[in-house]
PDB file of C-alpha atoms in Angstrom:
ATOM      1  CA  MET A 628       0.391   0.206   0.202  1.00  0.00           C
ATOM      2  CA  GLY A 629       0.836   3.274  -1.258  1.00  0.00           C
ATOM      3  CA  VAL A 630       1.372   6.721   0.772  1.00  0.00           C
ATOM      4  CA  VAL A 631      -1.386   7.647  -1.829  1.00  0.00           C
ATOM      5  CA  ASN A 632      -4.019   5.791  -0.968  1.00  0.00           C
ATOM      6  CA  TRP A 633      -3.607   7.589   2.890  1.00  0.00           C
ATOM      7  CA  PRO A 634      -6.487  10.048   3.715  1.00  0.00           C
ATOM      8  CA  ARG A 635      -5.163  13.420   3.676  1.00  0.00           C
ATOM      9  CA  ILE A 636      -7.533  16.932   4.484  1.00  0.00           C
ATOM     10  CA  GLU A 637      -5.094  19.650   1.874  1.00  0.00           C
ATOM     11  CA  LYS A 638      -8.029  22.912   3.674  1.00  0.00           C
ATOM     12  CA  PRO A 639      -8.601  21.319   7.346  1.00  0.00           C
ATOM     13  CA  ARG A 640     -11.633  23.594   8.345  1.00  0.00           C
ATOM     14  CA  GLU A 641     -10.962  25.888  11.503  1.00  0.00           C
ATOM     15  CA  ASN A 642     -11.914  23.817  14.311  1.00  0.00           C
ATOM     16  CA  ASN A 643     -12.439  20.441  13.922  1.00  0.00           C
ATOM     17  CA  LEU A 644     -10.547  17.806  15.471  1.00  0.00           C
ATOM     18  CA  GLY A 645     -11.640  15.480  13.048  1.00  0.00           C
ATOM     19  CA  ASP A 646      -9.880  16.850  10.202  1.00  0.00           C
ATOM     20  CA  GLN A 647      -7.343  18.003  12.160  1.00  0.00           C
ATOM     21  CA  LEU A 648      -7.012  14.408  13.291  1.00  0.00           C
ATOM     22  CA  ILE A 649      -6.832  12.613   9.415  1.00  0.00           C
ATOM     23  CA  ASN A 650      -3.754  14.812   8.792  1.00  0.00           C
ATOM     24  CA  ILE A 651      -2.046  13.629  12.219  1.00  0.00           C
ATOM     25  CA  GLN A 652      -3.134  10.179  11.210  1.00  0.00           C
ATOM     26  CA  TYR A 653      -1.259  10.907   7.816  1.00  0.00           C
ATOM     27  CA  GLU A 654       1.704  12.383   9.680  1.00  0.00           C
ATOM     28  CA  TYR A 655       2.068   9.049  11.869  1.00  0.00           C
ATOM     29  CA  LEU A 656       1.860   6.611   8.981  1.00  0.00           C
ATOM     30  CA  THR A 657       4.443   8.126   6.967  1.00  0.00           C
ATOM     31  CA  THR A 658       6.691   9.898   9.152  1.00  0.00           C
ATOM     32  CA  GLY A 659       6.189   7.331  12.542  1.00  0.00           C
ATOM     33  CA  SER A 660       6.963   9.873  14.413  1.00  0.00           C
ATOM     34  CA  GLU A 661       6.355   9.605  18.150  1.00  0.00           C
ATOM     35  CA  LYS A 662       5.586  12.922  18.090  1.00  0.00           C
ATOM     36  CA  SER A 663       2.042  12.714  15.699  1.00  0.00           C
ATOM     37  CA  TRP A 664       1.403   9.249  17.588  1.00  0.00           C
ATOM     38  CA  ALA A 665       0.718  11.449  20.853  1.00  0.00           C
ATOM     39  CA  ASP A 666      -0.851  14.140  19.134  1.00  0.00           C
ATOM     40  CA  LEU A 667      -3.077  12.322  17.521  1.00  0.00           C
ATOM     41  CA  TRP A 668      -3.800  10.276  21.604  1.00  0.00           C
ATOM     42  CA  LYS A 669      -4.500  13.711  22.251  1.00  0.00           C
ATOM     43  CA  LEU A 670      -6.216  15.509  19.835  1.00  0.00           C
ATOM     44  CA  SER A 671      -8.436  11.667  20.387  1.00  0.00           C
ATOM     45  CA  LEU A 672      -9.487  11.973  24.198  1.00  0.00           C
ATOM     46  CA  ASP A 673     -10.350  16.056  23.458  1.00  0.00           C
ATOM     47  CA  LEU A 674     -12.587  14.182  20.786  1.00  0.00           C
ATOM     48  CA  SER A 675     -13.552  11.345  22.985  1.00  0.00           C
ATOM     49  CA  GLY A 676     -14.678  13.842  25.467  1.00  0.00           C
ATOM     50  CA  ARG A 677     -17.128  15.896  23.753  1.00  0.00           C
ATOM     51  CA  LEU A 678     -18.366  13.160  21.905  1.00  0.00           C
ATOM     52  CA  LEU A 679     -19.594  11.210  25.504  1.00  0.00           C
ATOM     53  CA  THR A 680     -20.524  14.526  27.185  1.00  0.00           C
ATOM     54  CA  ASP A 681     -23.376  14.483  23.774  1.00  0.00           C
ATOM     55  CA  TYR A 682     -24.331  11.082  24.515  1.00  0.00           C
ATOM     56  CA  CYS A 683     -24.273  11.520  28.306  1.00  0.00           C
ATOM     57  CA  ARG A 684     -26.268  14.505  27.411  1.00  0.00           C
ATOM     58  CA  LYS A 685     -28.620  12.772  25.087  1.00  0.00           C
ATOM     59  CA  LYS A 686     -29.770   9.930  26.522  1.00  0.00           C
ATOM     60  CA  LYS A 687     -29.793  12.169  30.145  1.00  0.00           C
ATOM     61  CA  LEU A 688     -27.067   9.766  31.525  1.00  0.00           C
ATOM     62  CA  SER A 689     -25.121  11.081  34.234  1.00  0.00           C
ATOM     63  CA  MET A 690     -21.808  10.028  35.764  1.00  0.00           C
ATOM     64  CA  ARG A 691     -18.754  10.313  37.717  1.00  0.00           C
ATOM     65  CA  SER A 692     -15.597  12.061  36.698  1.00  0.00           C
ATOM     66  CA  ASP A 693     -13.039   9.283  36.826  1.00  0.00           C
ATOM     67  CA  LYS A 694     -15.659   6.916  35.095  1.00  0.00           C
ATOM     68  CA  PHE A 695     -16.789   9.967  32.469  1.00  0.00           C
ATOM     69  CA  ASN A 696     -12.755   9.485  32.077  1.00  0.00           C
ATOM     70  CA  GLU A 697     -12.392   6.167  32.497  1.00  0.00           C
ATOM     71  CA  ILE A 698     -14.792   5.240  29.293  1.00  0.00           C
ATOM     72  CA  LYS A 699     -13.522   8.160  27.855  1.00  0.00           C
ATOM     73  CA  ILE A 700      -9.297   6.528  27.400  1.00  0.00           C
ATOM     74  CA  GLU A 701     -10.933   2.941  27.340  1.00  0.00           C
ATOM     75  CA  ALA A 702     -12.564   4.326  23.868  1.00  0.00           C
ATOM     76  CA  VAL A 703      -9.443   5.898  22.474  1.00  0.00           C
ATOM     77  CA  THR A 704      -7.624   2.716  23.332  1.00  0.00           C
ATOM     78  CA  ARG A 705      -9.919   0.484  21.153  1.00  0.00           C
ATOM     79  CA  VAL A 706      -8.996   3.167  18.135  1.00  0.00           C
ATOM     80  CA  LEU A 707      -5.556   3.830  18.392  1.00  0.00           C
ATOM     81  CA  ALA A 708      -4.443   0.433  19.071  1.00  0.00           C
ATOM     82  CA  ARG A 709      -6.057  -0.955  15.541  1.00  0.00           C
ATOM     83  CA  PHE A 710      -2.927   0.939  14.789  1.00  0.00           C
ATOM     84  CA  LYS A 711      -0.134  -1.062  16.307  1.00  0.00           C
ATOM     85  CA  ASN A 712      -1.177  -4.711  15.715  1.00  0.00           C
ATOM     86  CA  GLU A 713       1.077  -7.063  13.592  1.00  0.00           C
ATOM     87  CA  LYS A 714      -2.589  -8.839  12.898  1.00  0.00           C
ATOM     88  CA  ARG A 715      -3.721  -5.892  10.891  1.00  0.00           C
ATOM     89  CA  PRO A 716      -0.835  -3.922   9.638  1.00  0.00           C
ATOM     90  CA  GLY A 717      -1.353  -1.035   6.867  1.00  0.00           C
ATOM     91  CA  TYR A 718      -5.021  -0.114   8.967  1.00  0.00           C
ATOM     92  CA  PHE A 719      -5.758   3.567   8.961  1.00  0.00           C
ATOM     93  CA  ILE A 720      -9.188   5.528   9.187  1.00  0.00           C
ATOM     94  CA  ARG A 721     -10.559   6.544   6.145  1.00  0.00           C
ATOM     95  CA  SER A 722     -13.199   8.779   6.766  1.00  0.00           C
ATOM     96  CA  SER A 723     -14.162   9.438  10.442  1.00  0.00           C
ATOM     97  CA  PHE A 724     -12.365   9.548  13.475  1.00  0.00           C
ATOM     98  CA  ALA A 725     -15.228  11.498  15.122  1.00  0.00           C
ATOM     99  CA  TYR A 726     -17.619   8.125  13.983  1.00  0.00           C
ATOM    100  CA  GLU A 727     -14.572   5.488  15.180  1.00  0.00           C
ATOM    101  CA  ILE A 728     -14.617   6.998  19.084  1.00  0.00           C
ATOM    102  CA  ARG A 729     -18.435   7.654  19.243  1.00  0.00           C
ATOM    103  CA  MET A 730     -18.770   3.977  18.223  1.00  0.00           C
ATOM    104  CA  ALA A 731     -15.916   2.622  20.532  1.00  0.00           C
ATOM    105  CA  LEU A 732     -17.572   5.246  23.011  1.00  0.00           C
ATOM    106  CA  VAL A 733     -21.119   3.523  22.349  1.00  0.00           C
ATOM    107  CA  GLN A 734     -19.085  -0.348  23.442  1.00  0.00           C
ATOM    108  CA  VAL A 735     -17.198   0.684  26.448  1.00  0.00           C
ATOM    109  CA  ILE A 736     -20.538   2.034  27.964  1.00  0.00           C
ATOM    110  CA  HIS A 737     -22.953  -1.002  26.741  1.00  0.00           C
ATOM    111  CA  SER A 738     -20.407  -3.826  27.575  1.00  0.00           C
ATOM    112  CA  GLU A 739     -20.095  -5.526  30.599  1.00  0.00           C
ATOM    113  CA  THR A 740     -16.786  -7.185  32.252  1.00  0.00           C
ATOM    114  CA  LYS A 741     -16.191 -10.783  32.985  1.00  0.00           C
ATOM    115  CA  ALA A 742     -15.923  -9.992  36.158  1.00  0.00           C
ATOM    116  CA  GLN A 743     -19.177  -7.641  36.608  1.00  0.00           C
ATOM    117  CA  ARG A 744     -20.974 -10.382  34.312  1.00  0.00           C
ATOM    118  CA  CYS A 745     -20.102 -13.031  37.027  1.00  0.00           C
ATOM    119  CA  TYR A 746     -20.467 -11.037  39.997  1.00  0.00           C
ATOM    120  CA  LYS A 747     -23.931 -10.784  38.685  1.00  0.00           C
ATOM    121  CA  ILE A 748     -25.118 -14.221  38.147  1.00  0.00           C
ATOM    122  CA  ALA A 749     -23.865 -15.066  41.293  1.00  0.00           C
ATOM    123  CA  VAL A 750     -25.684 -11.968  43.415  1.00  0.00           C
ATOM    124  CA  SER A 751     -28.889 -12.742  41.020  1.00  0.00           C
ATOM    125  CA  LYS A 752     -28.163 -16.607  41.845  1.00  0.00           C
ATOM    126  CA  TYR A 753     -26.868 -18.310  44.315  1.00  0.00           C
ATOM    127  CA  ALA A 754     -26.328 -15.390  46.858  1.00  0.00           C
ATOM    128  CA  LYS A 755     -29.396 -16.242  48.515  1.00  0.00           C
ATOM    129  CA  ASP A 756     -28.591 -19.712  49.887  1.00  0.00           C
ATOM    130  CA  MET A 757     -25.187 -19.690  50.311  1.00  0.00           C
ATOM    131  CA  PRO A 758     -21.725 -16.988  51.226  1.00  0.00           C
ATOM    132  CA  MET A 759     -21.300 -14.606  48.463  1.00  0.00           C
ATOM    133  CA  ASP A 760     -17.375 -16.473  47.834  1.00  0.00           C
ATOM    134  CA  GLU A 761     -19.332 -19.667  46.725  1.00  0.00           C
ATOM    135  CA  ALA A 762     -22.133 -17.864  45.299  1.00  0.00           C
ATOM    136  CA  LEU A 763     -19.400 -16.217  42.870  1.00  0.00           C
ATOM    137  CA  PHE A 764     -17.040 -19.625  42.914  1.00  0.00           C
ATOM    138  CA  ARG A 765     -20.306 -21.287  40.774  1.00  0.00           C
ATOM    139  CA  ALA A 766     -20.876 -18.473  39.383  1.00  0.00           C
ATOM    140  CA  LYS A 767     -17.241 -18.434  37.738  1.00  0.00           C
ATOM    141  CA  GLU A 768     -18.214 -22.466  36.720  1.00  0.00           C
ATOM    142  CA  GLN A 769     -21.888 -21.881  35.166  1.00  0.00           C
ATOM    143  CA  MET A 770     -20.264 -19.295  33.423  1.00  0.00           C
ATOM    144  CA  ARG A 771     -16.942 -21.229  32.103  1.00  0.00           C
ATOM    145  CA  SER A 772     -19.482 -23.936  31.168  1.00  0.00           C
ATOM    146  CA  GLU A 773     -21.751 -21.438  28.978  1.00  0.00           C
ATOM    147  CA  LYS A 774     -18.418 -21.151  27.100  1.00  0.00           C
ATOM    148  CA  GLU A 775     -17.359 -24.733  26.656  1.00  0.00           C
ATOM    149  CA  ASN A 776     -21.336 -25.069  25.594  1.00  0.00           C
ATOM    150  CA  ASP A 777     -20.631 -22.086  22.739  1.00  0.00           C
ATOM    151  CA  ILE A 778     -17.750 -24.228  20.978  1.00  0.00           C
TER     152      ILE A 778
END
């Protein structure tokens, strides 16, 4: 893949983070500089914060600032990790950083960690009849058997 295929915006719109990110991505892909990588992170986090604020306002969600920052960072990590993924060499975002980050934000907000799922199973099914440590053990076993049945 040649440099010609990588997107670049000749006249970026003023104060448009998406345009700036496309151009910084181009710089990173062509030079591989650490400065452009750091700029990608910084602007992506800024854009992620703006998008998350809008999402929370539209959905009438409220969250603590530490949770807000955690979600914002996780979403950006999911997007930018693709650039360093050895299984997908040559990855780049073709047109919209905002779209990619917005989708990652929604995934992070609505995803459940294994630990959260295990705790929910333990509380809802087992905690009434036994100590919590045993309930968590049984919930783990249930999750393991569900995973084996999926294969």
